[in-house]
CSV table of C-alpha atoms and ligand atoms in Angstrom, one decimal:
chain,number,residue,atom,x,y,z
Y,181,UNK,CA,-17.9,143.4,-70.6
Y,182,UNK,CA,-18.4,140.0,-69.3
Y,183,UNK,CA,-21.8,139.6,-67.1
Y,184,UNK,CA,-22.0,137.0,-64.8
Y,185,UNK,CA,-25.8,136.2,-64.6
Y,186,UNK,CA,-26.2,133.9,-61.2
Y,187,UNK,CA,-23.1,134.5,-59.8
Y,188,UNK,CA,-22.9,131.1,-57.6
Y,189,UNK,CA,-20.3,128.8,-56.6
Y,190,UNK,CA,-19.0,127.8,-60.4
Y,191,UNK,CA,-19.5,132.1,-61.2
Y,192,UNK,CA,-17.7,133.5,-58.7
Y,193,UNK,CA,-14.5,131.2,-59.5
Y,194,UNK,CA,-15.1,132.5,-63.3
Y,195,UNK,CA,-15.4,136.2,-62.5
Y,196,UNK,CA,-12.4,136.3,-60.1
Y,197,UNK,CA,-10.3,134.8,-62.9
Y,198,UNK,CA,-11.7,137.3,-65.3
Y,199,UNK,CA,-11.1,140.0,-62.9
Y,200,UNK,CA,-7.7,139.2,-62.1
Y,201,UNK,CA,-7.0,140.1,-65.9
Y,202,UNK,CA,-8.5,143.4,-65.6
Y,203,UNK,CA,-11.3,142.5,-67.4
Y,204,UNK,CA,-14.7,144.1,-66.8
Y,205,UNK,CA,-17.2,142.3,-65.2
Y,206,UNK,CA,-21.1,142.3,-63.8
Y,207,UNK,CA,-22.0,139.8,-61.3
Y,208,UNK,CA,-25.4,138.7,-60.5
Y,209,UNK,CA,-27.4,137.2,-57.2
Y,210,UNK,CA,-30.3,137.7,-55.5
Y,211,UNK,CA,-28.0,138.6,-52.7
Y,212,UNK,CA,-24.7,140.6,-54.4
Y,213,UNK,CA,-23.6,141.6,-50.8
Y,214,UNK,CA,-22.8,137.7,-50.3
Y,215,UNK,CA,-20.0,138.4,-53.4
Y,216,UNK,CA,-17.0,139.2,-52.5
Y,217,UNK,CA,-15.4,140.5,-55.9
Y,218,UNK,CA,-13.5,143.3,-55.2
Y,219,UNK,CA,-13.4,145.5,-59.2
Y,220,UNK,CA,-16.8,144.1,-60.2
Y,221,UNK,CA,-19.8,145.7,-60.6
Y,222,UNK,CA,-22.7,143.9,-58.7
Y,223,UNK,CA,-26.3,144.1,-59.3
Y,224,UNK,CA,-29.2,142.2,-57.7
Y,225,UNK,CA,-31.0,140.0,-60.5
Y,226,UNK,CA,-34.0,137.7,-58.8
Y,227,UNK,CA,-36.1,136.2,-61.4
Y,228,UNK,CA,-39.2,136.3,-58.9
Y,229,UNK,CA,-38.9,140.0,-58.8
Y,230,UNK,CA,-39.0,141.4,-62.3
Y,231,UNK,CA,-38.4,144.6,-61.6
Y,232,UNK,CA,-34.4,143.4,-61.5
Y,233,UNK,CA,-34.7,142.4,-64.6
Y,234,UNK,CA,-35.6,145.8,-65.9
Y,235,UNK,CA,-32.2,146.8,-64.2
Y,236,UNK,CA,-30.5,144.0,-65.9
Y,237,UNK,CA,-31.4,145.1,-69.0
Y,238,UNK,CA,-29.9,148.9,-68.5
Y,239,UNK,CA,-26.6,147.4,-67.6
Y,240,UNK,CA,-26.0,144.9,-70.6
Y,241,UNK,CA,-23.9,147.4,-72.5
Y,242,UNK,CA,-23.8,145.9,-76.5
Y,243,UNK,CA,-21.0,143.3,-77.3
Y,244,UNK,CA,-21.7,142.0,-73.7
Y,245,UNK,CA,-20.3,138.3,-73.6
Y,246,UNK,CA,-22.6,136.4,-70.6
Y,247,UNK,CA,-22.7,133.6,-68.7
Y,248,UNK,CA,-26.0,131.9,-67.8
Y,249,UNK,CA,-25.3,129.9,-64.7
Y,250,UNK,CA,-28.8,129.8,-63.0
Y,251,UNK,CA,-30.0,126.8,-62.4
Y,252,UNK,CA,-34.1,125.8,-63.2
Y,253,UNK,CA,-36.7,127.5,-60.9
Y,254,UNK,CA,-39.0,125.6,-58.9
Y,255,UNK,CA,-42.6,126.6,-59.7
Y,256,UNK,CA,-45.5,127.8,-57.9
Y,257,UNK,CA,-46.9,123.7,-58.0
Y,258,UNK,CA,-43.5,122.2,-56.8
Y,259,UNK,CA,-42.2,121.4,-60.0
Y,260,UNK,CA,-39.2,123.0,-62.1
Y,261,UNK,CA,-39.5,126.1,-64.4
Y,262,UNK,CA,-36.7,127.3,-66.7
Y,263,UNK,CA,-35.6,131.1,-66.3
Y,264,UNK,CA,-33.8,130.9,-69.3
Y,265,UNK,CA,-36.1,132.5,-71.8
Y,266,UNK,CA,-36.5,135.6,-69.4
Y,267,UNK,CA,-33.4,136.1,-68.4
Y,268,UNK,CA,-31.9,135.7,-72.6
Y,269,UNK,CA,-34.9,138.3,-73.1
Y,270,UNK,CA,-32.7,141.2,-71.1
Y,271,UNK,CA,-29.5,140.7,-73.3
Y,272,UNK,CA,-29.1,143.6,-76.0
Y,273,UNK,CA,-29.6,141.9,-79.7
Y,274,UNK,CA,-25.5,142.8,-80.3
Y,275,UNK,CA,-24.8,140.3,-77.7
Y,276,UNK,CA,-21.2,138.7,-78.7
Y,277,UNK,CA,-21.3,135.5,-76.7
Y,278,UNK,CA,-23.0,133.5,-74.3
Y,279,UNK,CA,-22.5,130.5,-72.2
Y,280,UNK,CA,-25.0,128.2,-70.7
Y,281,UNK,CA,-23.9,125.8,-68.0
Y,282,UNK,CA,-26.1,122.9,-68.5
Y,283,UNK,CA,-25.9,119.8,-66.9
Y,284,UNK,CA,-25.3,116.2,-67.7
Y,285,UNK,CA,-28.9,115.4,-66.5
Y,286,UNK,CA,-29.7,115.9,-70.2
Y,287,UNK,CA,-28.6,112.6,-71.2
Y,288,UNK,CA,-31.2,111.2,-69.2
Y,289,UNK,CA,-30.3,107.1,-68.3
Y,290,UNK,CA,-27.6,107.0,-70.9
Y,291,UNK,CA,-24.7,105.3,-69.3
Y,292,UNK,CA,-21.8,106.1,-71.9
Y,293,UNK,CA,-21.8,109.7,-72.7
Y,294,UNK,CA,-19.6,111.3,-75.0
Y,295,UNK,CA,-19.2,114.7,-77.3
Y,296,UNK,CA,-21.3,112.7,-79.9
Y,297,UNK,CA,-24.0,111.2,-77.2
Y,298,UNK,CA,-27.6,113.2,-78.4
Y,299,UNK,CA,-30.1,114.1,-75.6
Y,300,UNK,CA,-32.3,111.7,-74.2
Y,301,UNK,CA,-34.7,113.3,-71.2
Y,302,UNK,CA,-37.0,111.5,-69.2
Y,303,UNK,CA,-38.4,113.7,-66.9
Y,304,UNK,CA,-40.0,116.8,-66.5
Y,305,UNK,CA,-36.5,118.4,-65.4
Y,306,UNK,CA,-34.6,116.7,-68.1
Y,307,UNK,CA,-36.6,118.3,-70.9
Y,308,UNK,CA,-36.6,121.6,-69.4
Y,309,UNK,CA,-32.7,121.2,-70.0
Y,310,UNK,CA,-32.4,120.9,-73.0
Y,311,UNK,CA,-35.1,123.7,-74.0
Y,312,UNK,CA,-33.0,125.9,-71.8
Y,313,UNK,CA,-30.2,124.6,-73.8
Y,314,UNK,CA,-32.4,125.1,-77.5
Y,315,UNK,CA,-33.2,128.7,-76.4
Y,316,UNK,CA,-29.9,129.5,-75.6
Y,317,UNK,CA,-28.5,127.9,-79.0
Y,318,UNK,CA,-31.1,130.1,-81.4
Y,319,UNK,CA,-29.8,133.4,-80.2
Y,320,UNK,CA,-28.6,136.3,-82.5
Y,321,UNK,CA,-25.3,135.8,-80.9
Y,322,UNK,CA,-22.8,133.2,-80.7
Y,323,UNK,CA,-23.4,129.9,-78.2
Y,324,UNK,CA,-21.9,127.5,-76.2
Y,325,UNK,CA,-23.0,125.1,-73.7
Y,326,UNK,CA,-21.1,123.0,-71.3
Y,327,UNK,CA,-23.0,120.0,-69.7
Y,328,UNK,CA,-21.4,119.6,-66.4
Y,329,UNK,CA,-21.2,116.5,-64.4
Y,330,UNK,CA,-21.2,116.8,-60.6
Y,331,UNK,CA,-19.8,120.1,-59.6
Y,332,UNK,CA,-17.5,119.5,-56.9
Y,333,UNK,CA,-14.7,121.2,-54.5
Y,334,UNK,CA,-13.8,123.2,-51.4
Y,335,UNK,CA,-17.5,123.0,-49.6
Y,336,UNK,CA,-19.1,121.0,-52.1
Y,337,UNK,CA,-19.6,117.0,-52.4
Y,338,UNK,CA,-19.2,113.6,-51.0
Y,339,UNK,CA,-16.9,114.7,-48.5
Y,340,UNK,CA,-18.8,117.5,-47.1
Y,341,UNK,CA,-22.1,115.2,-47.2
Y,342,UNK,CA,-19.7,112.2,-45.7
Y,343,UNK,CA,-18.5,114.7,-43.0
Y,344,UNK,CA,-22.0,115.5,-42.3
Y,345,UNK,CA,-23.5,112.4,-41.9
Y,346,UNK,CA,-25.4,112.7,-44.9
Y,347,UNK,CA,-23.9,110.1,-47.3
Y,348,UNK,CA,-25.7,107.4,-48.5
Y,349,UNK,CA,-24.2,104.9,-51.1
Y,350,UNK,CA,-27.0,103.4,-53.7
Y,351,UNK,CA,-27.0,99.8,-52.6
Y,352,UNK,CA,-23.4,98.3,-53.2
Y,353,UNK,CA,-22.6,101.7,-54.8
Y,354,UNK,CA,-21.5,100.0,-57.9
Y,355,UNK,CA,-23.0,103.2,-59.8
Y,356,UNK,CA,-20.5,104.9,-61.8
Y,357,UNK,CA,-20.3,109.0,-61.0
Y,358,UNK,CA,-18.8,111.4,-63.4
Y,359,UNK,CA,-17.5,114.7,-61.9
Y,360,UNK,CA,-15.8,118.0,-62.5
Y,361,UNK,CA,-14.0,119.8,-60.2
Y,362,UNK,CA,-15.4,123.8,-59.4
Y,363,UNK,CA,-11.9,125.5,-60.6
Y,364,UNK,CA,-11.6,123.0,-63.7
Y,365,UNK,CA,-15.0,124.2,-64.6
Y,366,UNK,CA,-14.0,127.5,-64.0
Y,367,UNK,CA,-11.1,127.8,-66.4
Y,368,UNK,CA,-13.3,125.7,-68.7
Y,369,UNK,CA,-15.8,128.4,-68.5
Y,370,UNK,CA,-13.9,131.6,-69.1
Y,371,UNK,CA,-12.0,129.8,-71.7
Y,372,UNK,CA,-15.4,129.0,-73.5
Y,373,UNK,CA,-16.6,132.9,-72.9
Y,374,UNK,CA,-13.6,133.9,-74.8
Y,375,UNK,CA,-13.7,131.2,-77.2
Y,376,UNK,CA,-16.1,130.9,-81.1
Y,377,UNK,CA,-16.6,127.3,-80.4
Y,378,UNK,CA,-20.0,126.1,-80.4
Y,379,UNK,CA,-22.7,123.6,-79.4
Y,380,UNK,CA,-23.1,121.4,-76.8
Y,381,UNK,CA,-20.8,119.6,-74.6
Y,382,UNK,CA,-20.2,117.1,-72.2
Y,383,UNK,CA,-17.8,118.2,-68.8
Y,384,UNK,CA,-16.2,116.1,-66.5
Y,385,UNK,CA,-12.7,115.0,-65.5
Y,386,UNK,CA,-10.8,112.2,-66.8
Y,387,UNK,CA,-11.8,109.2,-64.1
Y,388,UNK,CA,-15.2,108.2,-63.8
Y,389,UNK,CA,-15.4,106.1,-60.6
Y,390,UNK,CA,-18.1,103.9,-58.9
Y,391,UNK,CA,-19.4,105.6,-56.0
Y,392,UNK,CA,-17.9,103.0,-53.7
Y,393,UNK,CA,-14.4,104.1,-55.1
Y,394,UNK,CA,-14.8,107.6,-54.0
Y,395,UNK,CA,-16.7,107.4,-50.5
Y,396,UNK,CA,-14.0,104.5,-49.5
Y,397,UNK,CA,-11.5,107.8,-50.7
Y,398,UNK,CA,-13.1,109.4,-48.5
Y,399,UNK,CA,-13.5,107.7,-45.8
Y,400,UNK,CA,-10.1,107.2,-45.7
Y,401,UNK,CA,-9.2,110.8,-45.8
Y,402,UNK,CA,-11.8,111.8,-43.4
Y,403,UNK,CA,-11.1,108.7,-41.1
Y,404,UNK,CA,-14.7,107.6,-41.0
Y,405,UNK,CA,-16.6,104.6,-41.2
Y,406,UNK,CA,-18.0,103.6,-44.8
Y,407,UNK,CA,-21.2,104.9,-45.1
Y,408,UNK,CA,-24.9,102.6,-45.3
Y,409,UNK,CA,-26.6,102.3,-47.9
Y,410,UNK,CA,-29.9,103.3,-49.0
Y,411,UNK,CA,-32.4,102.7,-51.7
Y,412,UNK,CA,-33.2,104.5,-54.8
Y,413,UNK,CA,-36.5,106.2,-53.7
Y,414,UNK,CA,-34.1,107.8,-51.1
Y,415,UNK,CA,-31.5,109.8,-52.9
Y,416,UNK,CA,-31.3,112.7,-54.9
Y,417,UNK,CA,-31.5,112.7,-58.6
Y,418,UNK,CA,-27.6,112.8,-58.9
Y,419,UNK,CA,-27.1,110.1,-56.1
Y,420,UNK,CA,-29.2,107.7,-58.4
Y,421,UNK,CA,-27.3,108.7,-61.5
Y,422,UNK,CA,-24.8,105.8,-63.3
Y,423,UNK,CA,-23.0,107.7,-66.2
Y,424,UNK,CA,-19.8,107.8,-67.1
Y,425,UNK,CA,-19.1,110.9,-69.1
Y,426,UNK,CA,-15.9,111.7,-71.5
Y,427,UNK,CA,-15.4,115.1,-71.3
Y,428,UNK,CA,-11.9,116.0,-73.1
Y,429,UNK,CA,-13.1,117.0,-76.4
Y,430,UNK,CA,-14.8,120.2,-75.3
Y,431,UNK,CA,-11.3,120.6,-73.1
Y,432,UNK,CA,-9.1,119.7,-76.2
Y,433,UNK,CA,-11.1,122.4,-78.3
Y,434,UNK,CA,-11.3,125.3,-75.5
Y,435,UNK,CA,-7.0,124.0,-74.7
Y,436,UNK,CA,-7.8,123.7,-71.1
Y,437,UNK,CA,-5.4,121.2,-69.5
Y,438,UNK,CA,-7.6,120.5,-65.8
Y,439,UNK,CA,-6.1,121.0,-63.1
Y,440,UNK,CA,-7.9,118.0,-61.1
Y,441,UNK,CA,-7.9,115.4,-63.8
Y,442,UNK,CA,-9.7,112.8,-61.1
Y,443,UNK,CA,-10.9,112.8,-57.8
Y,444,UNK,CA,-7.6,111.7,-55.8
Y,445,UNK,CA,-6.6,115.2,-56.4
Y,446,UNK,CA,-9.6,117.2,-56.4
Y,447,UNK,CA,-10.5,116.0,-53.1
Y,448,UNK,CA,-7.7,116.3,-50.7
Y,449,UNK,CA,-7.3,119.9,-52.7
Y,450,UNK,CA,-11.1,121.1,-51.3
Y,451,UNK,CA,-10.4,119.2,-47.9
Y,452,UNK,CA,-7.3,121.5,-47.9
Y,453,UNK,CA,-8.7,124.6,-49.0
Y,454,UNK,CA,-11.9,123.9,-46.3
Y,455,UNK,CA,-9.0,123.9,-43.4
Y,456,UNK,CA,-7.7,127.1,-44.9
Y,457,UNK,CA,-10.9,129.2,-44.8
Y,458,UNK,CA,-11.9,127.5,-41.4
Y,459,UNK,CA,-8.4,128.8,-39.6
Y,460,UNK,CA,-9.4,132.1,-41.2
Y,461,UNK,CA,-13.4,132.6,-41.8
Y,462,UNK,CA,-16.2,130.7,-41.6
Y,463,UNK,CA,-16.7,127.7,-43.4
Y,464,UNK,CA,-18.8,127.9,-47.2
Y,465,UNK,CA,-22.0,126.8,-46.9
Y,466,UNK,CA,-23.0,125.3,-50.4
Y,467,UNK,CA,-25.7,122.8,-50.2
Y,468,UNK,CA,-25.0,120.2,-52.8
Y,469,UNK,CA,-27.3,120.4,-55.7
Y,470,UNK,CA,-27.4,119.3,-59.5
G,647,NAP,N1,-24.1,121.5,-58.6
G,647,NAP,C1,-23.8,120.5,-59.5
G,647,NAP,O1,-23.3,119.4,-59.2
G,647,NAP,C2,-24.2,120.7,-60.9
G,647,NAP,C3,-24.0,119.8,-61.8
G,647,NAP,C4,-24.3,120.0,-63.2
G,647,NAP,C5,-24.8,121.2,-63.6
G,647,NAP,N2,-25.1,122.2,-62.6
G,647,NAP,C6,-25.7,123.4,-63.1
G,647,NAP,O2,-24.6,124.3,-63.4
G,647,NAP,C7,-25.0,125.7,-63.1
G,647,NAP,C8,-24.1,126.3,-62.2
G,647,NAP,O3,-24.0,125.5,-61.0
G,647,NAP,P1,-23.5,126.1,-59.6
G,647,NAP,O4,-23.5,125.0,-58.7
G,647,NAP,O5,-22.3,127.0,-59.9
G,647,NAP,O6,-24.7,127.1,-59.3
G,647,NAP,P2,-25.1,127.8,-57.9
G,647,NAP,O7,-24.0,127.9,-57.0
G,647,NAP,O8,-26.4,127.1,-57.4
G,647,NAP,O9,-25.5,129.3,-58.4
G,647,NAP,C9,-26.7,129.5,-59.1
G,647,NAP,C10,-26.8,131.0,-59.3
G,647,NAP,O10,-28.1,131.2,-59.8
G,647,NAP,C11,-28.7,132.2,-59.0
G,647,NAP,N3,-30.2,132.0,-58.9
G,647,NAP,C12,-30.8,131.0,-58.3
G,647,NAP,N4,-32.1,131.3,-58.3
G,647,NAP,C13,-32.3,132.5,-58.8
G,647,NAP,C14,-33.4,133.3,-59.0
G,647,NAP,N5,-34.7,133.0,-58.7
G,647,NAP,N6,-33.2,134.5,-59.6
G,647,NAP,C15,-32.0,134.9,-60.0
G,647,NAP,N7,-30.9,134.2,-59.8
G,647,NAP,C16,-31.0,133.0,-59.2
G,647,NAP,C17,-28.1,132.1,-57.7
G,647,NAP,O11,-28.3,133.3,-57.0
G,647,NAP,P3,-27.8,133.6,-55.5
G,647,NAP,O12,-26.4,134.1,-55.7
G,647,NAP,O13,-28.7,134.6,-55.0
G,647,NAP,O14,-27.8,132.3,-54.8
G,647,NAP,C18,-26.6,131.8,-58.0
G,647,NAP,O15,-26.0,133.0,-58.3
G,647,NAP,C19,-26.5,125.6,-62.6
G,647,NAP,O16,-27.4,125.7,-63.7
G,647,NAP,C20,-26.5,124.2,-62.0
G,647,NAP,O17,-27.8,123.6,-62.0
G,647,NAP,C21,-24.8,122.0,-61.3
């Protein structure tokens, strides 16, 4: 069995492709009526309620293979706590495999990152990472993490912030941004869930860009004005970030040829697919994090 645990945007990409292989699956959320996975079995899993973690535990059967795609918790003070040790403490000891999606936050203000680039946190959130990463590393079973850059696609990134009004540049947006797009992490993913390779790698496509390059994209594609810029002090931790990250080793070694190698594909592909769901459904409502 393959158990999904946070069954979010990257997740639910990875179970439908395990599922379309009739392979068996468990899905997690604090919400599983939000999934819509027909063949899985879903089961509610909210770290601020432990009696789901009880139920967690009876449904690991052994020789599970897991994916841990929850993100760091914010604490009762504001700041960031890591699940990771509780959520690792439900899997049975037989445990086959498990995957940890990380992030590239974990190379802290490293601007050249590559499959040889070491750790280097900063902050508080940083340094959770990569004990989130250690802890997942020293189980009985075997361990992989991916270190994604900025998870993008259909409801998710500059173009839904652009389209929002929400887009800032950082000053003459001369930062570089790495990124991945959702379904190349995806088959990434379920490749590395099926795969004995281990340690920890960097994930991102094959064209790092400055974030001028990609909000004049688009612009262009969306037909609106660049946006302004703004300071440091106002964006997010990811808006700030300048890192341009070489992902294809971990692709070479899992044989995963992406689909969206750089942005002037992924793009127009998630504006596309956002047309398609808004002729037939409502529109996905991802906020943008990472
Ligand atoms: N977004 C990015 O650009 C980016 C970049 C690099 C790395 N990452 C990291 O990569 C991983 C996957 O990213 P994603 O964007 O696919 O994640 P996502 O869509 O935010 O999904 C996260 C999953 O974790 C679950 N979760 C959150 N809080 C929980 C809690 N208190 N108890 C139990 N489950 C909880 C969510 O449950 P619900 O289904 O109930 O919401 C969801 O299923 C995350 O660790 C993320 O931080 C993200």
């Amino acid at each position: 069995m393959f158990a999904l645990l946070g069954c979010g945007y990257t997740g639910e990409r990875v179970a439908r492709r395990l599922l379309a292989r009739g392979l068996p699956v468990l899905a997690t959320s604090r919400r599983p009526e939000r999934l819509s996975l027909p063949g899985a079995r879903l089961l509610r899993v909210d770290l601020d309620d432990p009696s789901t973690l009880d139920d967690l535990r009876r449904a690991l059967p052994a020789g599970v293979r897991v994916l841990h795609s929850v993100p760091l918790l914010r604490d009762a003070y504001g700041g960031f706590r890591d699940p990771t040790p509780e959520l690792l403490s439900c899997l049975p000891t037989s445990t086959k495999r498990v995957v940890y999606l990380s992030t590239t936050g974990v190379y802290g203000g490293v601007f050249e990152v590559d499959e040889t680039t070491p750790p280097a946190p900063r902050t508080p959130r940083e340094t959770l990472r990569v004990s989130a990463e250690d802890h997942t590393l020293a189980g009985p079973w075997s361990a992989l993490v991916l270190r994604p850059a900025a998870i993008y696609g259909p409801g998710r990134g500059i173009h839904v912030s652009m389209r929002r009004g929400e887009f800032r540049l950082l000053g003459e947006g001369t930062n570089f941004v790495s990124r991945i797009h959702v379904d190349d992490l995806a088959a990434l993913t379920d490749a590395a869930l099926l795969s004995e390779e281990t340690g920890a790698w960097p994930v991102a496509d094959l064209c790092p860009a400055q974030s001028r390059e990609i909000a004049a994209f688009c612009a262009e594609l969306l037909g609106c004005p660049l946006p302004p810029a703004a300071s440091a002090p106002e964006l997010s931790e990811t808006r700030r970030a300048n890192r341009r990250v070489d992902g294809r080793m971990i692709a070479r070694k899992l044989r995963v040829r992406l689909t969206f190698p750089t942005y002037r594909e992924g793009i127009p592909q998630a504006l596309a697919a956002e047309a398609g769901e808004t002729q037939s459904e409502e529109p996905g409502a991802f906020s943008e994090t990472g």
